[in-house]
Coordinates of N, CA and C in Angstrom, one line a residue:
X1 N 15.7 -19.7 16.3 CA 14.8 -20.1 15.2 C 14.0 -21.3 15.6
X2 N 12.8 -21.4 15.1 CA 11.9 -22.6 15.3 C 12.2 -23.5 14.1
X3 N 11.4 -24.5 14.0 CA 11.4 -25.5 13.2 C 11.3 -25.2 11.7
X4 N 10.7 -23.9 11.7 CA 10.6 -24.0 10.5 C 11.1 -22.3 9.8
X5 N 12.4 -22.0 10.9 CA 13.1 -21.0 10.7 C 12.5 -19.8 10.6
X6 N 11.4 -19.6 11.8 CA 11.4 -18.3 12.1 C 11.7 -17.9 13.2
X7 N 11.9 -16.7 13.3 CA 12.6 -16.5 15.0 C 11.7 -17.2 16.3
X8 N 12.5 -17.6 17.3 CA 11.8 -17.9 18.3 C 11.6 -17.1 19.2
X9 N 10.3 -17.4 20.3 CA 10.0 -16.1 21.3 C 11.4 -15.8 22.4
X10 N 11.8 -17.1 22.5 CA 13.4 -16.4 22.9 C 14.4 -15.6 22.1
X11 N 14.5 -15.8 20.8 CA 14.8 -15.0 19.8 C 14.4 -13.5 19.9
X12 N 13.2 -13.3 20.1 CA 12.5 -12.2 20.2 C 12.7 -10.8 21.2
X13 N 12.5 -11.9 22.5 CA 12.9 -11.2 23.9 C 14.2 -10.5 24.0
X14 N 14.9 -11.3 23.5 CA 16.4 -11.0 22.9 C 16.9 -9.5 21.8
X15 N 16.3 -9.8 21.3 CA 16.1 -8.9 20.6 C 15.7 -7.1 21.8
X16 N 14.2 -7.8 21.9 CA 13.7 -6.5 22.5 C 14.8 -5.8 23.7
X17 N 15.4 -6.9 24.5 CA 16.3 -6.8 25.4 C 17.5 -5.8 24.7
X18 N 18.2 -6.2 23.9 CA 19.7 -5.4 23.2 C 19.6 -4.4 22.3
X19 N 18.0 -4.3 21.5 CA 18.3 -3.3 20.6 C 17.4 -2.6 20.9
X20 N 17.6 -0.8 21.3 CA 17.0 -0.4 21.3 C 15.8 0.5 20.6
X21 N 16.4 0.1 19.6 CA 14.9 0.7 18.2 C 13.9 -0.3 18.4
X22 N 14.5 -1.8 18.4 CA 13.4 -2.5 18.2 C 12.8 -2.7 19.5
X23 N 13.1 -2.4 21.0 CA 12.2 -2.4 22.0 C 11.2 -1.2 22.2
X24 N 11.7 -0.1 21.5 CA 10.9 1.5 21.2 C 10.1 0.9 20.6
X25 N 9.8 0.4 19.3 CA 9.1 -0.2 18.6 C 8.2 -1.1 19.0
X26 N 8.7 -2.1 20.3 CA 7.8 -3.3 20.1 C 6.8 -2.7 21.4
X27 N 7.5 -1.4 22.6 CA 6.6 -1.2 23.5 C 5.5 0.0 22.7
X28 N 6.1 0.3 21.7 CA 4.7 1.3 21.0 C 3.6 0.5 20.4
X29 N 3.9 -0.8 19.5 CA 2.9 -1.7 19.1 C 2.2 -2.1 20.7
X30 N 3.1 -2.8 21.5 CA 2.2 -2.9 22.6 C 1.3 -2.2 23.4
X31 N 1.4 -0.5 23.1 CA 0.3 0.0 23.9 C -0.3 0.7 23.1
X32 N -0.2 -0.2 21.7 CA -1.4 0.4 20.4 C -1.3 1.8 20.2
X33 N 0.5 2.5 20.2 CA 0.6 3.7 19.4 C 1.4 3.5 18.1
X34 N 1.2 4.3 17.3 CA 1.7 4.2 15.9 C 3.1 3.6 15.7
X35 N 3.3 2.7 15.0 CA 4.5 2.4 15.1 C 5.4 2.0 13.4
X36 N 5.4 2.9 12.9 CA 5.6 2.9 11.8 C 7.1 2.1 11.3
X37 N 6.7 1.4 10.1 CA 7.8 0.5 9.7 C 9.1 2.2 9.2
X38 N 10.1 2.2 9.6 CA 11.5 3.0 9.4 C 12.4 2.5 8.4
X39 N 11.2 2.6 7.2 CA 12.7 2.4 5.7 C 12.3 3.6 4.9
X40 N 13.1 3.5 4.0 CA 12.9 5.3 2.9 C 11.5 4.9 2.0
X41 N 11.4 3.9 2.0 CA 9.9 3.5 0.2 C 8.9 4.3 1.8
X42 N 8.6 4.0 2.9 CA 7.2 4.2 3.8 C 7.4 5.5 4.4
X43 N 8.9 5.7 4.5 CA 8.8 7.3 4.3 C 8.3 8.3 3.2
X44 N 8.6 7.9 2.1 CA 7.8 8.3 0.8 C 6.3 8.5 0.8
X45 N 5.7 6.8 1.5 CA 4.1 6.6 0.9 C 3.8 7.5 2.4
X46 N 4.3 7.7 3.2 CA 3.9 8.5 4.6 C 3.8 9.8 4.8
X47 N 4.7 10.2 4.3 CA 4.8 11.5 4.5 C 5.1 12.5 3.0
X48 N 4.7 11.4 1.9 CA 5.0 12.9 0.8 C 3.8 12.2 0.0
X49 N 3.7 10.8 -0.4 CA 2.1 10.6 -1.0 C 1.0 10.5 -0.3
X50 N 0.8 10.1 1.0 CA -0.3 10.7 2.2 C -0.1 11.8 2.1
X51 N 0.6 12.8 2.7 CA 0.7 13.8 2.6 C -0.3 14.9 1.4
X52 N 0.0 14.6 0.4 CA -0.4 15.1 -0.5 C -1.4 15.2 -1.2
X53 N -2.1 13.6 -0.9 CA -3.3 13.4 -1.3 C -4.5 14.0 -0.5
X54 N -3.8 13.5 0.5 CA -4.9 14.3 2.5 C -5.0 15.6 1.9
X55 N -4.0 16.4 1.1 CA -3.8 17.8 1.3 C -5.7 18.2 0.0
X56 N -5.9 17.3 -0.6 CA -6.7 17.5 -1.4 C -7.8 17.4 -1.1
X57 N -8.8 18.4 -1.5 CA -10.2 18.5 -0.8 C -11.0 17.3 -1.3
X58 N -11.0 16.9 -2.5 CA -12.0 16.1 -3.4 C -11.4 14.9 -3.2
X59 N -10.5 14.2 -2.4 CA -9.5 12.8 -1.9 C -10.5 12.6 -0.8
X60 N -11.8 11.8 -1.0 CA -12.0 11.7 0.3 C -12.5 10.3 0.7
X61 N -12.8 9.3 -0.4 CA -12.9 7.7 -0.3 C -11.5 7.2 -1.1
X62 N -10.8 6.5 0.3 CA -9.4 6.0 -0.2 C -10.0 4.3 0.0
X63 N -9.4 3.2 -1.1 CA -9.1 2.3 -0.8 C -7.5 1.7 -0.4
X64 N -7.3 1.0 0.3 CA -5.7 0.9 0.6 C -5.5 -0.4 0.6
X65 N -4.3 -1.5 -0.3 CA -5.0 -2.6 -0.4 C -3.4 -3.0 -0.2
X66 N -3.5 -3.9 1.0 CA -2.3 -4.6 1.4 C -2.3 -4.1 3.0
X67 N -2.2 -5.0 3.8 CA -1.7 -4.5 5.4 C -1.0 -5.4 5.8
X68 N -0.6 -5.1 7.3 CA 0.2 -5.3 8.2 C 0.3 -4.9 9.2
X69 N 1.4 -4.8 9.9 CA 1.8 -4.5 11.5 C 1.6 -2.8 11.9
X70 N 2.2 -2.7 10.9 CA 3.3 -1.3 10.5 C 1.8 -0.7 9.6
X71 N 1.2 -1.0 8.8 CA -0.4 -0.1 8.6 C -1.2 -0.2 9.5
X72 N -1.3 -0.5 11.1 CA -2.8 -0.6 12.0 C -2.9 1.1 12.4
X73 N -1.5 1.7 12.2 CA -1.8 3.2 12.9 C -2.6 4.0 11.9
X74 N -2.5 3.4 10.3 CA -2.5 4.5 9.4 C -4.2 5.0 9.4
X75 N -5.4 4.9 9.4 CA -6.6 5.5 9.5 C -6.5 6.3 10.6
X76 N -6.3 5.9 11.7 CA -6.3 7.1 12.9 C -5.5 8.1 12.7
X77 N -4.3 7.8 12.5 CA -2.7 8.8 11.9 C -3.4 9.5 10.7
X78 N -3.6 9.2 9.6 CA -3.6 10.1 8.6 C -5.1 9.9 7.6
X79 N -6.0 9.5 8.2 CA -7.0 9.4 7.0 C -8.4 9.5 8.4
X80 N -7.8 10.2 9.7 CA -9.4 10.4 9.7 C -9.8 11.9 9.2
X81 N -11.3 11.9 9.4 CA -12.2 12.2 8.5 C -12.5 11.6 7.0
X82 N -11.5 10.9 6.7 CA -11.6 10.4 5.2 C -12.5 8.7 5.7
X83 N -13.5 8.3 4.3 CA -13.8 7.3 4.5 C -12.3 6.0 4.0
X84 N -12.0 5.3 4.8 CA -11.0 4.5 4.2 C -11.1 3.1 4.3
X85 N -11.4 2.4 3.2 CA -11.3 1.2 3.1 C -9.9 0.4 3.3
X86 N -9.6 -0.9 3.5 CA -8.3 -1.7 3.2 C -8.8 -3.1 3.1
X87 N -7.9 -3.8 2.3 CA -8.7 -4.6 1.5 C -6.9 -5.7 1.5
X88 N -6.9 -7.1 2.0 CA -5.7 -7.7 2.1 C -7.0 -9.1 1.7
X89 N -5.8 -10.2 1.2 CA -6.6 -11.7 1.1 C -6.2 -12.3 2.4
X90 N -4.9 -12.2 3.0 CA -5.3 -13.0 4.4 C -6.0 -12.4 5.3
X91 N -6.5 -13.3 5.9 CA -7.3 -13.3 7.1 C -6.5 -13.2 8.0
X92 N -5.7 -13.2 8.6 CA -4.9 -13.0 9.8 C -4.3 -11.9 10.2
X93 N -4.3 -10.9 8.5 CA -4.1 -9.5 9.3 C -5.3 -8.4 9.1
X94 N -6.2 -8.6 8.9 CA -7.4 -7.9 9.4 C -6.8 -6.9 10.2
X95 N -6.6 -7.7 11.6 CA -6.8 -6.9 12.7 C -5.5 -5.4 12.5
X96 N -4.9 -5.3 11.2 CA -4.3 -4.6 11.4 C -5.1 -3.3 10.2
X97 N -5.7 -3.6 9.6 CA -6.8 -3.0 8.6 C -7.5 -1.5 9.0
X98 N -8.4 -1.0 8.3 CA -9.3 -0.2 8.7 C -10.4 -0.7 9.1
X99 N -11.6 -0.2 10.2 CA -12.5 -0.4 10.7 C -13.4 -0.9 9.3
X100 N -13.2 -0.3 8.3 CA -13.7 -0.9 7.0 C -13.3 -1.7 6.1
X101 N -13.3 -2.9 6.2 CA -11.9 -3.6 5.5 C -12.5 -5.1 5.0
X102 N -12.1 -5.5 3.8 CA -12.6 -6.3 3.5 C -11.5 -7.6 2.8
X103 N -11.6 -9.0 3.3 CA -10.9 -10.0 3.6 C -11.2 -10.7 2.1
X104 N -10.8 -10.1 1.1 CA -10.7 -10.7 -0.5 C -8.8 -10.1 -1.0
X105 N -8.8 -11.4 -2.2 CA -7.9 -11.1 -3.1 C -8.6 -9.2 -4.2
X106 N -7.4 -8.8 -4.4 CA -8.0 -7.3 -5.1 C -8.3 -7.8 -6.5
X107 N -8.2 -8.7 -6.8 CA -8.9 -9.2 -8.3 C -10.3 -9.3 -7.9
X108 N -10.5 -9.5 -7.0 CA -12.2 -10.0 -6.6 C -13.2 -8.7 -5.9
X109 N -12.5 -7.6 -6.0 CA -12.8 -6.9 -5.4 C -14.1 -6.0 -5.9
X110 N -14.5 -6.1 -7.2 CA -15.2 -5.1 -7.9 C -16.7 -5.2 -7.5
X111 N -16.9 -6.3 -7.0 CA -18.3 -6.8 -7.2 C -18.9 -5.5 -6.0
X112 N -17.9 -5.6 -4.8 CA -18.4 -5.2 -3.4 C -18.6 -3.4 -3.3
X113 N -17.9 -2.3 -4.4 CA -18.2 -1.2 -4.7 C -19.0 -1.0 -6.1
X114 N -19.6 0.0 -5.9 CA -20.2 0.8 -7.0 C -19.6 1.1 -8.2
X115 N -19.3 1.1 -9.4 CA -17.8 1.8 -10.0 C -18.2 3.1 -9.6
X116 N -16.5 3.7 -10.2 CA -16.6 5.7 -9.4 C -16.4 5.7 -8.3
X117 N -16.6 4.5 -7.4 CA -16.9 4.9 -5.5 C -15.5 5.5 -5.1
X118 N -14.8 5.3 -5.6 CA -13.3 5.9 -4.6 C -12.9 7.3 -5.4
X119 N -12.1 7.6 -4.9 CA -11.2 9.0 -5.3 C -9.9 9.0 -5.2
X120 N -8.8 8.1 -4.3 CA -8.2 7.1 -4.5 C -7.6 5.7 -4.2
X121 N -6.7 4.9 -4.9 CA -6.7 3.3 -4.3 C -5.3 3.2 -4.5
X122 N -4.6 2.7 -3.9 CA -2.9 2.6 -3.5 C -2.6 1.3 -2.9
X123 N -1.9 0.7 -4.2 CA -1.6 -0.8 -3.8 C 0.3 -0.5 -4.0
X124 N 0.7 -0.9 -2.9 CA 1.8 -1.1 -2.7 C 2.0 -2.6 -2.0
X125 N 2.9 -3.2 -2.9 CA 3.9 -4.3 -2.4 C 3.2 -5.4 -2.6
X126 N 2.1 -5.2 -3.4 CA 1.1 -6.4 -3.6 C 1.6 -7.5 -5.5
X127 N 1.7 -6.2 -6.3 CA 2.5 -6.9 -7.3 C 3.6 -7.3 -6.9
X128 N 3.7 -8.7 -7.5 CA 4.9 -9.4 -6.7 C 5.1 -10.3 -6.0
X129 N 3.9 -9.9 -5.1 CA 3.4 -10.7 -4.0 C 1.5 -10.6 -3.3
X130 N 1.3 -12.1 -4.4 CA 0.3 -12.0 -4.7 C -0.7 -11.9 -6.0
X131 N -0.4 -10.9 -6.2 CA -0.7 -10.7 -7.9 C 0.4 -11.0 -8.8
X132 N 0.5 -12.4 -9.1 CA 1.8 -12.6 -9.9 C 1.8 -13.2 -11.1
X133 N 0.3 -13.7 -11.8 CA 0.3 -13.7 -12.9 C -0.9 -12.8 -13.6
X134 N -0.4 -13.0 -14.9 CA -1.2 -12.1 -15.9 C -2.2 -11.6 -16.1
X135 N -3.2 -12.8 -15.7 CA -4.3 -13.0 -15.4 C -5.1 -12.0 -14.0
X136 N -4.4 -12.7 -13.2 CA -4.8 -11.7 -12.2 C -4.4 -10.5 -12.0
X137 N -3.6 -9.9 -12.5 CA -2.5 -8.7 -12.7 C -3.8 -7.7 -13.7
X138 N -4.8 -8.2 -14.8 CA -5.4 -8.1 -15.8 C -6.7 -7.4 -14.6
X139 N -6.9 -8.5 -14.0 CA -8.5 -8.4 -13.3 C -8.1 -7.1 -12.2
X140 N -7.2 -7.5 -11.9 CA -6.9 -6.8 -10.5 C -7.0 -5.0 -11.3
X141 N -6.3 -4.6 -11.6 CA -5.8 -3.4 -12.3 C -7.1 -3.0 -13.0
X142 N -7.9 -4.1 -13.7 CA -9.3 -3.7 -14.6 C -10.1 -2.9 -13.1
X143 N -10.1 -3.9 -12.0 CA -11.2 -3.7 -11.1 C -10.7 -2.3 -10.5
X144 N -9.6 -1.7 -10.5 CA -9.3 -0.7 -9.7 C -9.4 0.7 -10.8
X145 N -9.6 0.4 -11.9 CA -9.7 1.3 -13.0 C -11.5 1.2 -13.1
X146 N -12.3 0.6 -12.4 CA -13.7 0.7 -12.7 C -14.5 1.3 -11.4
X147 N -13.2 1.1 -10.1 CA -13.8 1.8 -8.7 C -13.4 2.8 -8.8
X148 N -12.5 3.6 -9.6 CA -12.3 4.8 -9.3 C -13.3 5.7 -10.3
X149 N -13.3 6.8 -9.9 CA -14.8 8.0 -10.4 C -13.5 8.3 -11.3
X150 N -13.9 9.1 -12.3 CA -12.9 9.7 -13.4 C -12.0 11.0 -12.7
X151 N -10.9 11.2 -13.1 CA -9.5 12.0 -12.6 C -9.5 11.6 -11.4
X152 N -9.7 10.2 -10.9 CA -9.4 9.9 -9.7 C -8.1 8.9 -9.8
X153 N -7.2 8.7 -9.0 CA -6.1 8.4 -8.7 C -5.7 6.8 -8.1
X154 N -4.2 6.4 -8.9 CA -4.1 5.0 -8.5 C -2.6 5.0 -8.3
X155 N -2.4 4.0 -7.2 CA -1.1 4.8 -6.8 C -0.5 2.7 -6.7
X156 N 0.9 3.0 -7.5 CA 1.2 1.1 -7.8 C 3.0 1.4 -6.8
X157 N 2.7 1.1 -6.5 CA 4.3 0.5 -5.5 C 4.6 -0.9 -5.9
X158 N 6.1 -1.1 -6.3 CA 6.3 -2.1 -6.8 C 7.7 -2.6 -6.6
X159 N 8.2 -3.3 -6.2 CA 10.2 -3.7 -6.2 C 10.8 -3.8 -7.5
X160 N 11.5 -2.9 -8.0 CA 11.6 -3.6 -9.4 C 13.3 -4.1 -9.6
X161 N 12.7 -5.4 -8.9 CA 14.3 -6.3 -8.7 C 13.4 -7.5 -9.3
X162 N 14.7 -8.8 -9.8 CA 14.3 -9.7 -10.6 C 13.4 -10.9 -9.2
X163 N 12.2 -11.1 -9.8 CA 11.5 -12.4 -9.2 C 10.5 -11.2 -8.5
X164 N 10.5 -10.1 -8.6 CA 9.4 -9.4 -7.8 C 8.5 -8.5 -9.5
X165 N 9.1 -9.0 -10.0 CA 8.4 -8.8 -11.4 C 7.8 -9.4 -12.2
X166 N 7.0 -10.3 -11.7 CA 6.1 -11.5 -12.7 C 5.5 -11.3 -14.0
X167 N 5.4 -10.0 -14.2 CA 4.4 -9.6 -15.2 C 5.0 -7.9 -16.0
X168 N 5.3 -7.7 -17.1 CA 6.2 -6.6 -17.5 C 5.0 -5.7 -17.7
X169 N 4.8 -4.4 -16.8 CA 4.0 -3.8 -16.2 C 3.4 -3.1 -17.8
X170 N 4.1 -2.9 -18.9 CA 3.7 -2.3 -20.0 C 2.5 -4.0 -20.6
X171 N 3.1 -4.7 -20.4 CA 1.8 -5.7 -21.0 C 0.6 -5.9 -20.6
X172 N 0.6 -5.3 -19.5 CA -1.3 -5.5 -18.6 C -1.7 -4.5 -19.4
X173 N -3.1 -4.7 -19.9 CA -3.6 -4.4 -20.6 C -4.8 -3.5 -19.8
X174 N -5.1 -3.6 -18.6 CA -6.0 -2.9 -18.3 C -4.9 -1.8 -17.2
X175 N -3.8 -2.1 -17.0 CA -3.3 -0.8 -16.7 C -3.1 0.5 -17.7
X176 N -2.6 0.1 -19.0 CA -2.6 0.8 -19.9 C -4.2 1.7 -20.0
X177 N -5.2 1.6 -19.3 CA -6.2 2.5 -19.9 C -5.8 3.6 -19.2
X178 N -5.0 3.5 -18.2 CA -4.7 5.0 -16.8 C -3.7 5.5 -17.9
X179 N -3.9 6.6 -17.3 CA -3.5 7.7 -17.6 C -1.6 8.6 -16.9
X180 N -0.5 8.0 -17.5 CA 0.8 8.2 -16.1 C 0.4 9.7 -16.0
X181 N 0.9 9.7 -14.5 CA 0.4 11.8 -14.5 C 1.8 11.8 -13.2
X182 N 1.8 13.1 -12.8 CA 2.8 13.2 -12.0 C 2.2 13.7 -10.6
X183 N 3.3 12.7 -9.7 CA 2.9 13.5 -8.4 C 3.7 15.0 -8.1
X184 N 2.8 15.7 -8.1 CA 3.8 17.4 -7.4 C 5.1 17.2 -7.0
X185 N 5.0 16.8 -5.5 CA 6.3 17.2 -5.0 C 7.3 16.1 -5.2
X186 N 7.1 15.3 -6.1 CA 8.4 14.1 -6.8 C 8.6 14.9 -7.6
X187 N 7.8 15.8 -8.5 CA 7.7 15.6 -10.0 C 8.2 14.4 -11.1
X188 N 7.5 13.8 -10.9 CA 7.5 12.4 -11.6 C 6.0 11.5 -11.6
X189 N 6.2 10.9 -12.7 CA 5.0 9.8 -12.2 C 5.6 8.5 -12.0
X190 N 7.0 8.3 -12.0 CA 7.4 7.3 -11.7 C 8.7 7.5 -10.8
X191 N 8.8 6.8 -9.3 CA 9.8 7.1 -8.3 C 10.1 6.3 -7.8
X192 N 11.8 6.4 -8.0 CA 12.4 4.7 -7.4 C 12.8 5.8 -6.1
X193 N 12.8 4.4 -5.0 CA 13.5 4.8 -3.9 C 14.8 4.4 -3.8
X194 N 15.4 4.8 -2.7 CA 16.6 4.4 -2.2 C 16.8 3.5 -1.4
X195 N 16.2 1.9 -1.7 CA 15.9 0.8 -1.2 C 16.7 0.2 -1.7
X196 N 17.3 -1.1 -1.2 CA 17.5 -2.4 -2.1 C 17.0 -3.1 -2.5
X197 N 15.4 -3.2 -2.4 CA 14.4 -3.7 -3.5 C 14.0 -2.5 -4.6
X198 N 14.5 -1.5 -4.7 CA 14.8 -0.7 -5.5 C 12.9 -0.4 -5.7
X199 N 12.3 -0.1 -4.2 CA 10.9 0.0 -4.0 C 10.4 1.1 -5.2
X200 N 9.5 1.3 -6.2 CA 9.1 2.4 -7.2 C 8.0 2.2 -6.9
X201 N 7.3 3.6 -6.9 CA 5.9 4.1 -7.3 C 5.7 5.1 -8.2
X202 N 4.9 4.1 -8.9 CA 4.0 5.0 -10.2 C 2.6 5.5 -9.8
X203 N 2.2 6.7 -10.5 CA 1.1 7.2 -10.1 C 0.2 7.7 -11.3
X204 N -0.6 7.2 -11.7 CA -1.7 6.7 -12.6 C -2.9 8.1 -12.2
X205 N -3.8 8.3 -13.1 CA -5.0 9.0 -13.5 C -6.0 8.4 -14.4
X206 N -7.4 7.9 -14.0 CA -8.1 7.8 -14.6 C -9.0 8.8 -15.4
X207 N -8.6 9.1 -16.9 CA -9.3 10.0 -17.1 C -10.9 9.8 -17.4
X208 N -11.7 11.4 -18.0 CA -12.8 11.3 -18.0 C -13.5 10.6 -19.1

């Protein structure tokens, strides 16, 4: 650990050295192939809500709002042909974004689309972290209910363990205009995983 307790690069090498998932892993990020984070919530948003949404003809402006290490594969992997935005407030992980990507908080986000422009927008792991009061919880959820075109889709991933819940999701008031609908092959519109942040996604419809 360093000074201020995060692993050190000796820590690291160590790592890469004994375990072999995580050197599979770190030589795939190193020669910029997909390297997908291996827990059950990104199994879900990978292969059964990607999945599903790709499978639809009229899904074809996605915003994606939150990145990382583990999202730099996802436009090439599963959304080319689709136009796809991603949208994070730090600046330091850009580089793991889409080629279209824009470096704001998602409360601030409305000004820079048309309303209607998307078809869908999927914020996972952002409430919680990040959007954690009411206020912005209000703006954020208003602005994603005015970018999407009508029966177009909003996809909320969320931990619902205590301190990752800042805001009791029935009181935002601009979520309440969506519409809960179900995803197909959950059947549900609302789906906890088999996580220990007890990861859930709900899946919203803006009607006409």
């Amino acid at each position: 650990m360093d000074s201020q307790g995060r692993p050190s690069s000796h820590g690291k090498l160590t790592r890469i050295l004994i375990d072999p998932t995580f050197r599979k892993r770190a030589i795939r990020y190193a020669l910029g192939l997909p390297t997908p984070l291996d827990t059950e919530d990104r199994r879900v948003l990978e292969r059964i809500i990607f999945e599903h949404y790709l499978s639809q003809s009229n899904v074809q402006t996605i915003l994606f709002v939150g990145v990382e290490w583990y999202t730099k594969h996802y436009e090439k992997s599963y959304f080319g042909g689709r136009t796809l935005w991603t949208i994070d407030v730090n600046p330091e992980v850009r580089k793991f974004g889409a080629r279209q990507h824009l470096t704001c908080a998602l409360e601030d986000v409305e000004p820079h689309f048309n309303p209607g422009y998307f078809d869908l927008i999927i914020c996972s792991g952002v409430y919680g972290f990040g959007l954690d009061t009411p206020a912005q919880c209000e703006r954020a959820f208003g602005a994603c209910y005015t970018l999407l075109r009508p029966a177009g889709h909003f996809v909320l991933g969320w931990n619902d363990v205590p301190g990752h819940r800042p805001v009791l999701l029935p009181a935002i008031e601009s979520l309440s205009q969506f519409k809960p609908c179900q995803l197909p092959p959950l059947q549900a519109h609302r789906y906890l995983t088999n996580t220990p942040l007890r990861h859930t996604y709900q899946f919203y419809e803006r009607e006409y």
